Amino acid sequence: MEQEKTAADKESLISRRHRVKQIKVTIIVLIVVFLILPTILCIIMFFKVQSLQKQIDMLMIERYGKTYNGLFEKNHESIAHAAVVQYNTSKSAKDILNENNKEQLDDTNKEKETDDINKKAMTSETKTLESKVSDKNTQEIKKQNTNMEEPNDISKESAGKSGNTIENNQANGKKSEKDNLLEKKYIFDNSKTVYLTFDDGPSKYTADILDLLDTYNVKATFFVIGKTDKYSIEMYKRIIEGGHSLGIHSYSHDYDKIYNSLEDFEKDFTKLSDLLYDITGYIPYLYRFPGGSGNSVGKVDIQELIQFLDKESVIYFDWNVVNGDATGVEYSPEELYTNAMDGIKIHNTSIVLMHDTDTKENTVKSLEPILKTLTEQGINVLPITDEVTPIKQVK
Ligand code: ZN
């Protein structure tokens, strides 16, 4: 009996132990499922989000010259300008539907007067752009597109000859209300100075840009990247021989490489500086930061890079006018023209940011009317030199 009881107790003890073990395993499984796994997932997601944020910042810098946060900061004329351009583009659809041309004409005139009084960049830019958009008409845009799709033919003509879209329309007796407005809108006093700058070249369009500049006897500034093919070498030479300014825009234009450390920045800078010196015999002293000096994607403090440039006696230039050719919006040549002109209109001294890449055909198409309008009105269009007061975005 006694033996049987002991055996039963033993069995119950074993089964209880077994149950305790089961409960322990269950608790461990629950802890793993509800605590450890979510924690690990959170950590993984945190790093994932960080890397995505970085990618977004890089894309934003590529398109707007500023990170997402920086895009909405005030006092950032060029970026604000780009943002306003986008806002108004979406607004134009409504305006086109309204077809309220007479009112718009009055508005534009009023706004022109207001612009003269109001020198605040943002306000003025917004108004000018709004007036631009308000007088937009789809058919007219199409018509002008057709006219402007002949930059090569036009560029072959002499500077004195009429080759401009607006003038062509006049000559053909097709002068529209919008053309009137455009002409009226861009009458500047000739005390203005404009510096046209082209980033990211050489490209297949560099030769066309140089031809157009020659036609109008205008000198510009090219912030180039590093290329070693025969054509690009020829373009570096042509820029210098043509009396234009040749500046450095980094060898690689790769944010990860350039802004990784001061050492990497120096390496990239020196590589292009040496290349340009070997090709042209000229030591470049102008620099434009990829993404502008106001970018904040780099691991390295931009001030360190600026100190390095100072030490090398290199001056960096940002911009205060954009034509919008790097905003990710596919602007027509007319829109690029009006974007640039609206910016030039509100500044006494404009440094205009444009891009010279294989995809910026519309920028080349918009250049002819820009050059024509500026030169016809006797505005100083000059290359950047060490005597020019730099425009700097960095705080
Ligand atoms: Zn660039």
Coordinates of C-alpha atoms and ligand atoms in Angstrom, one line a residue:
M1 CA 0.0 0.0 0.0
E2 CA 2.7 2.3 1.2
Q3 CA 4.7 1.5 -1.9
E4 CA 1.8 2.2 -4.2
K5 CA 1.2 5.6 -2.5
T6 CA 4.8 6.6 -3.0
A7 CA 4.7 5.6 -6.6
A8 CA 1.5 7.7 -7.1
D9 CA 3.1 10.7 -5.4
K10 CA 6.2 10.3 -7.6
E11 CA 4.0 10.2 -10.7
S12 CA 2.1 13.3 -9.7
L13 CA 5.3 15.1 -8.8
I14 CA 6.7 14.2 -12.3
S15 CA 3.5 15.4 -14.0
R16 CA 3.5 18.6 -12.0
R17 CA 7.2 19.2 -12.9
H18 CA 6.3 18.6 -16.4
R19 CA 3.5 21.1 -16.3
V20 CA 5.7 23.7 -14.6
K21 CA 8.2 23.1 -17.4
Q22 CA 5.4 23.6 -20.0
I23 CA 4.4 26.9 -18.3
K24 CA 8.0 28.1 -18.3
V25 CA 8.4 27.3 -22.0
T26 CA 5.1 29.1 -22.7
I27 CA 6.2 32.2 -20.7
I28 CA 9.5 32.2 -22.6
V29 CA 7.7 31.9 -25.9
L30 CA 5.4 34.7 -25.0
I31 CA 8.3 36.9 -23.9
V32 CA 10.0 36.3 -27.2
V33 CA 6.9 36.9 -29.3
F34 CA 5.6 39.9 -27.5
L35 CA 8.7 41.6 -26.3
I36 CA 12.0 40.6 -27.9
L37 CA 10.7 40.2 -31.5
P38 CA 8.9 43.6 -31.6
T39 CA 12.0 45.2 -30.1
I40 CA 14.2 43.7 -32.8
L41 CA 11.7 44.7 -35.4
C42 CA 11.6 48.3 -34.1
I43 CA 15.4 48.5 -34.2
I44 CA 15.5 47.2 -37.8
M45 CA 12.7 49.6 -38.8
F46 CA 14.5 52.5 -37.2
F47 CA 17.6 51.9 -39.3
K48 CA 15.5 51.3 -42.4
V49 CA 13.7 54.6 -41.9
Q50 CA 17.0 56.4 -41.3
S51 CA 18.4 55.1 -44.5
L52 CA 15.2 56.0 -46.4
Q53 CA 15.3 59.5 -44.9
K54 CA 18.8 59.9 -46.2
Q55 CA 17.8 58.8 -49.6
I56 CA 14.9 61.3 -49.6
D57 CA 17.2 64.1 -48.5
M58 CA 19.6 63.2 -51.3
L59 CA 16.8 63.2 -53.8
M60 CA 15.4 66.5 -52.5
I61 CA 18.9 68.0 -52.7
E62 CA 19.2 66.8 -56.3
R63 CA 15.9 68.4 -57.2
Y64 CA 15.5 71.4 -54.9
G65 CA 19.0 72.0 -53.6
K66 CA 17.7 71.5 -50.1
T67 CA 16.6 68.7 -47.8
Y68 CA 12.9 68.2 -47.0
N69 CA 13.1 70.2 -43.8
G70 CA 15.2 72.9 -45.4
L71 CA 12.8 73.2 -48.2
F72 CA 10.2 75.0 -46.1
E73 CA 12.6 77.3 -44.3
K74 CA 12.1 81.0 -45.0
N75 CA 14.8 83.3 -46.3
H76 CA 15.7 80.7 -48.9
E77 CA 14.8 82.5 -52.0
S78 CA 15.8 80.0 -54.6
I79 CA 14.2 77.1 -52.9
A80 CA 11.1 79.1 -52.1
H81 CA 11.1 80.1 -55.7
A82 CA 11.2 76.5 -56.9
A83 CA 8.4 75.6 -54.5
V84 CA 6.3 78.5 -55.6
V85 CA 6.8 77.6 -59.2
Q86 CA 5.4 74.1 -58.5
Y87 CA 2.5 75.5 -56.5
N88 CA 1.5 77.8 -59.3
T89 CA 1.8 75.2 -61.9
S90 CA -1.0 73.3 -60.3
K91 CA -2.9 76.5 -59.9
S92 CA -2.7 77.3 -63.6
A93 CA -5.2 74.6 -64.5
K94 CA -7.9 76.5 -62.6
D95 CA -6.9 79.8 -64.2
I96 CA -7.0 78.3 -67.6
L97 CA -10.5 77.1 -66.9
N98 CA -11.6 80.6 -65.8
E99 CA -10.4 82.2 -69.0
N100 CA -10.7 85.6 -67.4
N101 CA -8.2 87.3 -69.6
K102 CA -9.2 90.9 -69.2
E103 CA -9.1 90.8 -65.4
Q104 CA -5.8 89.0 -65.6
L105 CA -4.3 91.7 -67.8
D106 CA -5.2 94.3 -65.2
D107 CA -3.9 92.1 -62.4
T108 CA -0.6 91.7 -64.2
N109 CA -0.2 95.5 -64.6
K110 CA -1.1 96.1 -61.0
E111 CA 1.3 93.4 -59.9
K112 CA 4.1 94.9 -61.9
E113 CA 3.7 98.2 -60.0
T114 CA 3.5 96.3 -56.7
D115 CA 6.7 94.5 -57.5
D116 CA 8.6 97.7 -58.0
I117 CA 7.5 98.8 -54.5
N118 CA 7.7 95.6 -52.8
K119 CA 11.2 94.3 -52.7
K120 CA 10.6 91.4 -50.4
A121 CA 11.9 88.5 -52.4
M122 CA 9.3 85.9 -51.5
T123 CA 6.2 88.2 -51.8
S124 CA 7.4 89.6 -55.0
E125 CA 8.4 86.2 -56.5
T126 CA 5.0 84.8 -55.6
K127 CA 3.2 87.7 -57.2
T128 CA 5.2 87.7 -60.3
L129 CA 4.8 84.0 -60.8
E130 CA 1.1 84.3 -60.1
S131 CA 0.8 86.9 -62.8
K132 CA 2.7 84.6 -65.1
V133 CA 0.4 81.7 -64.4
S134 CA -2.7 83.8 -64.6
D135 CA -2.1 84.9 -68.1
K136 CA -1.4 81.4 -69.3
N137 CA -3.3 79.9 -72.0
T138 CA -2.8 76.3 -73.1
Q139 CA -3.0 77.0 -76.8
E140 CA -0.5 79.8 -76.6
I141 CA 1.9 77.7 -74.7
K142 CA 1.6 75.1 -77.5
K143 CA 2.1 77.7 -80.1
Q144 CA 5.2 79.1 -78.4
N145 CA 6.5 75.6 -77.9
T146 CA 6.4 75.1 -81.6
N147 CA 8.2 78.3 -82.3
M148 CA 10.9 77.6 -79.7
E149 CA 11.7 74.2 -81.0
E150 CA 14.2 75.6 -83.5
P151 CA 17.0 76.7 -81.3
N152 CA 19.6 75.4 -83.7
D153 CA 18.3 77.3 -86.7
I154 CA 18.0 80.3 -84.6
S155 CA 21.4 80.1 -83.1
K156 CA 22.9 80.1 -86.6
E157 CA 21.4 83.5 -87.2
S158 CA 23.4 86.6 -86.3
A159 CA 22.7 88.4 -83.0
G160 CA 21.2 91.3 -84.8
K161 CA 18.8 89.2 -86.8
S162 CA 15.3 88.5 -85.4
G163 CA 15.3 85.0 -84.1
N164 CA 13.2 85.3 -81.0
T165 CA 9.9 83.6 -80.4
I166 CA 8.2 86.8 -79.4
E167 CA 9.6 88.7 -82.3
N168 CA 8.7 85.9 -84.7
N169 CA 5.1 86.1 -83.6
Q170 CA 5.1 89.9 -84.1
A171 CA 6.6 89.5 -87.6
N172 CA 4.0 87.0 -88.5
G173 CA 1.3 89.3 -87.3
K174 CA 0.3 86.7 -84.7
K175 CA 1.2 88.9 -81.8
S176 CA -1.1 87.7 -79.0
E177 CA -2.1 89.4 -75.8
K178 CA 0.3 87.1 -73.9
D179 CA 3.2 88.2 -76.0
N180 CA 2.3 91.8 -75.2
L181 CA 2.3 90.9 -71.5
L182 CA 5.6 89.0 -71.7
E183 CA 7.3 91.9 -73.4
K184 CA 5.8 94.4 -71.0
K185 CA 6.6 92.3 -68.1
Y186 CA 10.3 92.0 -68.8
I187 CA 11.3 95.5 -69.4
F188 CA 14.2 96.0 -67.0
D189 CA 16.3 99.0 -66.2
N190 CA 19.8 98.4 -67.4
S191 CA 21.4 98.7 -63.9
K192 CA 20.9 95.0 -63.4
T193 CA 23.7 92.5 -63.5
V194 CA 23.1 88.9 -64.3
Y195 CA 25.4 86.0 -63.9
L196 CA 24.3 82.9 -65.8
T197 CA 25.6 79.7 -64.4
F198 CA 25.5 76.1 -65.7
D199 CA 26.0 73.2 -63.4
D200 CA 26.8 69.5 -64.0
G201 CA 28.4 69.8 -67.4
P202 CA 30.0 69.0 -69.8
S203 CA 27.0 67.4 -71.5
K204 CA 26.0 66.8 -75.1
Y205 CA 24.4 70.3 -75.0
T206 CA 27.5 72.2 -73.8
A207 CA 28.6 73.0 -77.4
D208 CA 25.1 74.3 -78.1
I209 CA 25.1 76.5 -75.0
L210 CA 28.6 77.9 -75.9
D211 CA 27.4 78.6 -79.5
L212 CA 24.4 80.5 -78.2
L213 CA 26.5 82.5 -75.8
D214 CA 28.9 83.3 -78.6
T215 CA 26.0 84.4 -80.8
Y216 CA 25.0 87.0 -78.2
N217 CA 28.6 87.7 -77.2
V218 CA 27.7 86.8 -73.6
K219 CA 30.1 85.2 -71.1
A220 CA 28.8 82.8 -68.5
T221 CA 30.0 80.5 -65.7
F222 CA 30.3 76.7 -65.9
F223 CA 30.5 74.7 -62.7
V224 CA 31.7 71.5 -64.2
I225 CA 32.1 67.9 -63.0
G226 CA 35.0 65.5 -63.9
K227 CA 35.0 63.8 -67.3
T228 CA 37.9 62.6 -69.4
D229 CA 36.4 61.8 -72.8
K230 CA 37.6 63.7 -75.8
Y231 CA 34.5 65.8 -76.2
S232 CA 34.4 66.9 -72.6
I233 CA 38.1 67.8 -72.7
E234 CA 37.3 69.9 -75.7
M235 CA 34.4 71.6 -73.9
Y236 CA 36.6 72.5 -70.8
K237 CA 39.0 74.1 -73.3
R238 CA 36.2 75.9 -75.2
I239 CA 34.9 77.4 -71.9
I240 CA 38.2 78.9 -71.0
E241 CA 39.1 80.0 -74.6
G242 CA 35.6 81.6 -75.0
G243 CA 36.3 83.8 -72.0
H244 CA 33.8 82.1 -69.7
S245 CA 34.4 81.2 -66.1
L246 CA 35.2 77.6 -65.3
G247 CA 34.4 76.5 -61.8
I248 CA 34.5 73.3 -59.9
H249 CA 31.3 71.5 -59.0
S250 CA 33.1 68.3 -57.7
Y251 CA 34.6 65.5 -59.7
S252 CA 32.1 62.8 -58.9
H253 CA 28.9 64.8 -58.0
D254 CA 28.2 61.9 -55.6
Y255 CA 27.0 63.2 -52.3
D256 CA 28.0 60.0 -50.4
K257 CA 31.6 60.4 -51.6
I258 CA 32.0 64.2 -51.4
Y259 CA 30.3 64.8 -48.1
N260 CA 31.5 61.7 -46.3
S261 CA 34.6 63.4 -44.7
L262 CA 36.8 66.4 -45.2
E263 CA 39.4 64.0 -46.6
D264 CA 37.1 62.7 -49.2
F265 CA 36.0 66.2 -50.1
E266 CA 39.6 67.3 -50.5
K267 CA 40.4 64.3 -52.7
D268 CA 37.4 64.9 -55.0
F269 CA 38.2 68.6 -55.2
T270 CA 41.9 68.1 -56.0
K271 CA 41.1 65.4 -58.6
L272 CA 39.0 67.8 -60.7
S273 CA 41.2 70.8 -60.0
D274 CA 44.3 68.9 -61.3
L275 CA 42.3 67.6 -64.3
L276 CA 41.2 71.1 -65.3
Y277 CA 44.7 72.5 -64.7
D278 CA 46.2 69.8 -66.9
I279 CA 43.7 70.4 -69.7
T280 CA 43.4 74.2 -69.6
G281 CA 46.6 75.3 -67.8
Y282 CA 44.3 77.3 -65.5
I283 CA 43.9 76.8 -61.8
P284 CA 40.1 77.0 -61.0
Y285 CA 39.3 79.2 -58.0
L286 CA 35.5 79.1 -58.2
Y287 CA 33.4 76.4 -56.5
R288 CA 29.8 75.4 -56.3
F289 CA 28.8 72.8 -53.8
P290 CA 26.6 70.0 -55.2
G291 CA 23.2 70.8 -53.7
G292 CA 24.4 74.2 -52.7
S293 CA 26.2 75.2 -49.5
G294 CA 22.9 75.0 -47.6
N295 CA 22.6 71.3 -48.0
S296 CA 22.6 69.2 -44.9
V297 CA 23.0 65.6 -46.1
G298 CA 26.7 65.3 -45.5
K299 CA 28.3 63.6 -42.5
V300 CA 30.9 66.3 -42.5
D301 CA 30.2 69.9 -41.3
I302 CA 30.0 72.2 -44.3
Q303 CA 31.9 74.8 -42.4
E304 CA 35.0 72.5 -42.4
L305 CA 34.7 72.3 -46.2
I306 CA 34.3 76.0 -46.5
Q307 CA 37.5 76.5 -44.4
F308 CA 39.3 74.1 -46.7
L309 CA 38.2 76.1 -49.8
D310 CA 39.2 79.3 -48.0
K311 CA 42.6 77.8 -47.4
E312 CA 42.9 77.0 -51.1
S313 CA 41.8 80.6 -52.0
V314 CA 38.7 79.2 -53.6
I315 CA 35.4 81.1 -53.5
Y316 CA 32.1 79.3 -53.5
F317 CA 28.9 80.7 -55.1
D318 CA 25.3 79.6 -54.6
W319 CA 22.5 81.3 -56.5
N320 CA 19.4 83.5 -55.9
V321 CA 17.5 82.7 -59.1
V322 CA 16.5 79.3 -60.5
N323 CA 14.8 78.5 -63.8
G324 CA 13.4 75.4 -62.2
D325 CA 15.2 72.9 -64.5
A326 CA 16.1 70.6 -61.5
T327 CA 12.9 70.7 -59.6
G328 CA 11.7 67.4 -61.0
V329 CA 8.9 69.3 -62.9
E330 CA 9.2 69.0 -66.7
Y331 CA 9.0 72.7 -67.5
S332 CA 8.6 73.9 -71.1
P333 CA 11.1 76.3 -72.5
E334 CA 8.7 79.2 -72.0
E335 CA 8.2 78.3 -68.4
L336 CA 11.9 78.0 -67.8
Y337 CA 12.3 81.4 -69.5
T338 CA 9.6 83.0 -67.3
N339 CA 10.9 81.4 -64.2
A340 CA 14.4 82.8 -64.8
M341 CA 13.0 86.2 -65.9
D342 CA 10.7 86.5 -62.9
G343 CA 13.7 85.9 -60.6
I344 CA 15.9 88.3 -62.5
K345 CA 13.2 90.9 -62.3
I346 CA 13.3 91.2 -58.5
H347 CA 17.1 91.2 -58.0
N348 CA 19.6 93.8 -58.9
T349 CA 22.2 91.2 -59.1
S350 CA 21.1 87.7 -60.1
I351 CA 23.1 84.5 -60.1
V352 CA 20.9 82.2 -62.1
L353 CA 21.2 78.5 -61.6
M354 CA 20.7 76.3 -64.7
H355 CA 21.8 72.9 -65.6
D356 CA 23.9 71.5 -68.4
T357 CA 23.1 67.8 -68.6
D358 CA 22.1 65.4 -71.3
T359 CA 18.4 65.6 -70.2
K360 CA 18.1 69.4 -70.1
E361 CA 17.2 70.1 -73.7
N362 CA 14.5 72.6 -72.6
T363 CA 17.1 74.6 -70.7
V364 CA 19.0 75.1 -74.0
K365 CA 15.8 76.0 -75.8
S366 CA 15.0 78.6 -73.1
L367 CA 18.4 80.2 -73.3
E368 CA 18.0 82.0 -76.6
P369 CA 15.0 84.1 -75.4
I370 CA 16.8 84.8 -72.1
L371 CA 19.9 86.0 -73.9
K372 CA 17.9 88.0 -76.3
T373 CA 15.8 89.8 -73.7
L374 CA 18.8 90.6 -71.5
T375 CA 21.1 91.8 -74.2
E376 CA 18.5 93.8 -76.0
Q377 CA 17.9 95.8 -72.9
G378 CA 21.6 96.4 -72.3
I379 CA 21.7 94.4 -69.1
N380 CA 25.2 93.3 -67.9
V381 CA 25.5 89.6 -68.4
L382 CA 28.8 88.7 -67.0
P383 CA 30.9 85.7 -65.9
I384 CA 31.6 85.2 -62.2
T385 CA 35.0 86.2 -61.1
D386 CA 36.7 86.8 -57.7
E387 CA 35.4 90.4 -57.8
V388 CA 31.8 89.3 -57.6
T389 CA 30.2 89.3 -54.2
P390 CA 29.2 85.7 -53.6
I391 CA 25.7 84.6 -52.8
K392 CA 25.8 82.1 -50.0
Q393 CA 23.0 79.9 -48.7
V394 CA 24.8 78.5 -45.7
K395 CA 23.8 80.1 -42.4
Ligands
ZN1 ZN 24.9 69.7 -59.5

